[in-house]
DNA sequence: CTCGTGACTCCCG
DNA sequence: TCGGGAGCCACGA
């Protein structure tokens, strides 16, 4: 199940690192299901205690609107040491999480 | 089976 | 460079 894989991927994002919606989707098996990731966050982030704040858009910026979660997400990330530039974006080169092969197999094992 | 739903992305003017 | 429009898609109702 795609959703289960997404959850497993999110669970493994380490502190101080972030991933993009599209990346999570790809890791979960479907590169074109970025929007599904959003749904998963809506439905399971709270219930499963997922690190929802570590998911940013392709630009490396927070997608939530100001006054609707933006401040909270940004604060949570900064608390983990992630730095936002003057353009309100993070440096993907340094912050993007690159899962190891072992992480991927763990996910597979978890979902089976 | 069809339809609505997005914290997305890509593409084009 | 920016904004709008059109894909894209799993999942629940």
PDB file of C-alpha atoms (C1' of nucleotides) in Angstrom:
ATOM      1  CA  UNK A   1       0.000   0.000   0.000  1.00  0.00           C
ATOM      2  CA  UNK A   2       1.326   3.359  -1.079  1.00  0.00           C
ATOM      3  CA  UNK A   3       0.136   5.124   2.037  1.00  0.00           C
ATOM      4  CA  UNK A   4       1.921   2.676   4.322  1.00  0.00           C
ATOM      5  CA  UNK A   5       5.155   3.200   2.441  1.00  0.00           C
ATOM      6  CA  UNK A   6       4.801   6.958   2.697  1.00  0.00           C
ATOM      7  CA  UNK A   7       4.391   6.631   6.438  1.00  0.00           C
ATOM      8  CA  UNK A   8       7.482   4.459   6.740  1.00  0.00           C
ATOM      9  CA  UNK A   9       9.504   6.914   4.687  1.00  0.00           C
ATOM     10  CA  UNK A  10       8.424   9.838   6.843  1.00  0.00           C
ATOM     11  CA  UNK A  11       9.254   7.907   9.985  1.00  0.00           C
ATOM     12  CA  UNK A  12      12.865   7.605   8.884  1.00  0.00           C
ATOM     13  CA  UNK A  13      13.581  11.238   8.141  1.00  0.00           C
ATOM     14  CA  UNK A  14      16.310  12.167  10.637  1.00  0.00           C
ATOM     15  CA  UNK A  15      16.302  15.339  12.689  1.00  0.00           C
ATOM     16  CA  UNK A  16      17.907  18.238  10.921  1.00  0.00           C
ATOM     17  CA  UNK A  17      17.013  16.864   7.495  1.00  0.00           C
ATOM     18  CA  UNK A  18      14.071  17.490   5.196  1.00  0.00           C
ATOM     19  CA  UNK A  19      12.531  15.934   2.120  1.00  0.00           C
ATOM     20  CA  UNK A  20      10.272  17.236  -0.621  1.00  0.00           C
ATOM     21  CA  UNK A  21       6.761  15.979  -1.293  1.00  0.00           C
ATOM     22  CA  UNK A  22       7.784  14.603  -4.622  1.00  0.00           C
ATOM     23  CA  UNK A  23      10.742  12.815  -3.110  1.00  0.00           C
ATOM     24  CA  UNK A  24       8.646  11.096  -0.496  1.00  0.00           C
ATOM     25  CA  UNK A  25       6.271  10.013  -3.211  1.00  0.00           C
ATOM     26  CA  UNK A  26       9.130   8.637  -5.274  1.00  0.00           C
ATOM     27  CA  UNK A  27      10.603   6.774  -2.326  1.00  0.00           C
ATOM     28  CA  UNK A  28       7.171   5.365  -1.652  1.00  0.00           C
ATOM     29  CA  UNK A  29       7.013   4.017  -5.159  1.00  0.00           C
ATOM     30  CA  UNK A  30       5.143   6.630  -7.156  1.00  0.00           C
ATOM     31  CA  UNK A  31       7.023   9.759  -8.287  1.00  0.00           C
ATOM     32  CA  UNK A  32       3.791  11.304  -9.523  1.00  0.00           C
ATOM     33  CA  UNK A  33       1.862  11.049  -6.298  1.00  0.00           C
ATOM     34  CA  UNK A  34       3.219  14.067  -4.457  1.00  0.00           C
ATOM     35  CA  UNK A  35      -0.316  15.142  -3.690  1.00  0.00           C
ATOM     36  CA  UNK A  36      -0.993  11.847  -2.058  1.00  0.00           C
ATOM     37  CA  UNK A  37       1.755  12.596   0.406  1.00  0.00           C
ATOM     38  CA  UNK A  38      -0.209  15.648   1.422  1.00  0.00           C
ATOM     39  CA  UNK A  39      -3.221  13.514   2.118  1.00  0.00           C
ATOM     40  CA  UNK A  40      -1.219  11.080   4.174  1.00  0.00           C
ATOM     41  CA  UNK A  41       0.083  13.935   6.269  1.00  0.00           C
ATOM     42  CA  UNK A  42      -3.434  15.214   6.797  1.00  0.00           C
ATOM     43  CA  UNK A  43      -4.736  11.868   7.908  1.00  0.00           C
ATOM     44  CA  UNK A  44      -1.823  10.267   9.736  1.00  0.00           C
ATOM     45  CA  UNK A  45       0.675  12.912  10.850  1.00  0.00           C
ATOM     46  CA  UNK A  46      -1.034  13.304  14.175  1.00  0.00           C
ATOM     47  CA  UNK A  47      -2.206   9.747  14.707  1.00  0.00           C
ATOM     48  CA  UNK A  48       1.159   8.256  13.778  1.00  0.00           C
ATOM     49  CA  UNK A  49       3.219  11.055  15.267  1.00  0.00           C
ATOM     50  CA  UNK A  50       4.963  11.692  11.974  1.00  0.00           C
ATOM     51  CA  UNK A  51       7.590  14.447  11.525  1.00  0.00           C
ATOM     52  CA  UNK A  52       5.283  16.352   9.168  1.00  0.00           C
ATOM     53  CA  UNK A  53       7.343  19.515   9.532  1.00  0.00           C
ATOM     54  CA  UNK A  54      10.280  17.909   7.741  1.00  0.00           C
ATOM     55  CA  UNK A  55       8.424  17.931   4.430  1.00  0.00           C
ATOM     56  CA  UNK A  56       8.943  20.958   2.190  1.00  0.00           C
ATOM     57  CA  UNK A  57       8.094  21.728  -1.419  1.00  0.00           C
ATOM     58  CA  UNK A  58      10.403  21.512  -4.408  1.00  0.00           C
ATOM     59  CA  UNK A  59      11.732  24.986  -3.684  1.00  0.00           C
ATOM     60  CA  UNK A  60      12.853  24.010  -0.240  1.00  0.00           C
ATOM     61  CA  UNK A  61      10.209  26.270   1.235  1.00  0.00           C
ATOM     62  CA  UNK A  62       7.299  25.775   3.618  1.00  0.00           C
ATOM     63  CA  UNK A  63       4.078  25.309   1.689  1.00  0.00           C
ATOM     64  CA  UNK A  64       1.712  26.194   4.493  1.00  0.00           C
ATOM     65  CA  UNK A  65       0.320  29.718   4.465  1.00  0.00           C
ATOM     66  CA  UNK A  66       1.298  32.313   7.016  1.00  0.00           C
ATOM     67  CA  UNK A  67      -1.030  32.093   9.947  1.00  0.00           C
ATOM     68  CA  UNK A  68      -2.017  28.565   9.007  1.00  0.00           C
ATOM     69  CA  UNK A  69       0.939  26.538  10.148  1.00  0.00           C
ATOM     70  CA  UNK A  70       3.792  28.252   8.398  1.00  0.00           C
ATOM     71  CA  UNK A  71       5.263  29.769  11.544  1.00  0.00           C
ATOM     72  CA  UNK A  72       4.935  26.552  13.505  1.00  0.00           C
ATOM     73  CA  UNK A  73       6.572  24.389  10.874  1.00  0.00           C
ATOM     74  CA  UNK A  74       9.407  26.809  10.373  1.00  0.00           C
ATOM     75  CA  UNK A  75       9.974  27.071  14.123  1.00  0.00           C
ATOM     76  CA  UNK A  76      10.092  23.297  14.490  1.00  0.00           C
ATOM     77  CA  UNK A  77      12.682  23.042  11.733  1.00  0.00           C
ATOM     78  CA  UNK A  78      14.833  25.837  13.070  1.00  0.00           C
ATOM     79  CA  UNK A  79      14.719  24.117  16.435  1.00  0.00           C
ATOM     80  CA  UNK A  80      16.371  21.161  14.704  1.00  0.00           C
ATOM     81  CA  UNK A  81      19.096  23.364  13.370  1.00  0.00           C
ATOM     82  CA  UNK A  82      17.740  23.935   9.894  1.00  0.00           C
ATOM     83  CA  UNK A  83      18.491  27.400   8.591  1.00  0.00           C
ATOM     84  CA  UNK A  84      16.194  29.438   6.366  1.00  0.00           C
ATOM     85  CA  UNK A  85      17.752  31.958   4.018  1.00  0.00           C
ATOM     86  CA  UNK A  86      16.539  35.480   3.354  1.00  0.00           C
ATOM     87  CA  UNK A  87      14.360  34.013   0.637  1.00  0.00           C
ATOM     88  CA  UNK A  88      12.632  31.854   3.256  1.00  0.00           C
ATOM     89  CA  UNK A  89      14.036  28.731   1.711  1.00  0.00           C
ATOM     90  CA  UNK A  90      16.463  26.123   3.039  1.00  0.00           C
ATOM     91  CA  UNK A  91      19.575  24.911   1.284  1.00  0.00           C
ATOM     92  CA  UNK A  92      18.431  21.667  -0.297  1.00  0.00           C
ATOM     93  CA  UNK A  93      22.021  20.688  -1.033  1.00  0.00           C
ATOM     94  CA  UNK A  94      22.712  20.381   2.671  1.00  0.00           C
ATOM     95  CA  UNK A  95      19.338  19.637   4.203  1.00  0.00           C
ATOM     96  CA  UNK A  96      17.778  17.178   1.785  1.00  0.00           C
ATOM     97  CA  UNK A  97      17.751  13.693   3.255  1.00  0.00           C
ATOM     98  CA  UNK A  98      19.406  11.089   1.089  1.00  0.00           C
ATOM     99  CA  UNK A  99      18.172   7.707   2.380  1.00  0.00           C
ATOM    100  CA  UNK A 100      20.696   4.888   2.384  1.00  0.00           C
ATOM    101  CA  UNK A 101      19.975   1.629   0.645  1.00  0.00           C
ATOM    102  CA  UNK A 102      19.524   0.058   4.051  1.00  0.00           C
ATOM    103  CA  UNK A 103      16.760   2.530   4.824  1.00  0.00           C
ATOM    104  CA  UNK A 104      14.944   1.573   1.658  1.00  0.00           C
ATOM    105  CA  UNK A 105      15.096  -2.115   2.380  1.00  0.00           C
ATOM    106  CA  UNK A 106      13.891  -1.442   5.887  1.00  0.00           C
ATOM    107  CA  UNK A 107      10.878   0.284   4.466  1.00  0.00           C
ATOM    108  CA  UNK A 108      10.167  -2.630   2.169  1.00  0.00           C
ATOM    109  CA  UNK A 109      10.444  -5.047   5.051  1.00  0.00           C
ATOM    110  CA  UNK A 110       8.157  -2.903   7.155  1.00  0.00           C
ATOM    111  CA  UNK A 111       5.424  -2.765   4.556  1.00  0.00           C
ATOM    112  CA  UNK A 112       5.322  -6.350   3.443  1.00  0.00           C
TER     113      UNK A 112
ATOM    114  C1'  DC B   1     -17.854   2.657 -10.554  1.00  0.00           C
ATOM    115  C1'  DT B   2     -17.520   7.858 -10.304  1.00  0.00           C
ATOM    116  C1'  DC B   3     -16.204  11.975  -7.828  1.00  0.00           C
ATOM    117  C1'  DG B   4     -13.878  15.265  -4.770  1.00  0.00           C
ATOM    118  C1'  DT B   5      -9.753  16.301  -2.529  1.00  0.00           C
ATOM    119  C1'  DG B   6      -5.293  18.457  -1.857  1.00  0.00           C
ATOM    120  C1'  DA B   7       0.763  21.480   2.663  1.00  0.00           C
ATOM    121  C1'  DC B   8       2.394  19.313  -5.342  1.00  0.00           C
ATOM    122  C1'  DT B   9       4.747  20.009  -9.966  1.00  0.00           C
ATOM    123  C1'  DC B  10       5.493  20.985 -14.518  1.00  0.00           C
ATOM    124  C1'  DC B  11       4.904  23.928 -18.387  1.00  0.00           C
ATOM    125  C1'  DC B  12       3.843  27.765 -21.149  1.00  0.00           C
ATOM    126  C1'  DG B  13       2.819  32.650 -22.229  1.00  0.00           C
TER     127       DG B  13
ATOM    128  C1'  DT C   1      10.652  36.140 -13.245  1.00  0.00           C
ATOM    129  C1'  DC C   2       5.739  35.294 -12.131  1.00  0.00           C
ATOM    130  C1'  DG C   3       1.068  33.509 -12.400  1.00  0.00           C
ATOM    131  C1'  DG C   4      -2.288  30.608 -14.055  1.00  0.00           C
ATOM    132  C1'  DG C   5      -3.723  26.260 -15.875  1.00  0.00           C
ATOM    133  C1'  DA C   6      -3.491  21.555 -16.455  1.00  0.00           C
ATOM    134  C1'  DG C   7      -1.576  17.076 -15.093  1.00  0.00           C
ATOM    135  C1'  DC C   8      -1.395  13.468 -11.512  1.00  0.00           C
ATOM    136  C1'  DC C   9      -3.209  10.047  -8.136  1.00  0.00           C
ATOM    137  C1'  DA C  10      -4.440   7.056  -3.878  1.00  0.00           C
ATOM    138  C1'  DC C  11      -8.253   6.755  -1.091  1.00  0.00           C
ATOM    139  C1'  DG C  12     -12.592   7.428   1.167  1.00  0.00           C
ATOM    140  C1'  DA C  13     -17.530   8.575   0.556  1.00  0.00           C
TER     141       DA C  13
END
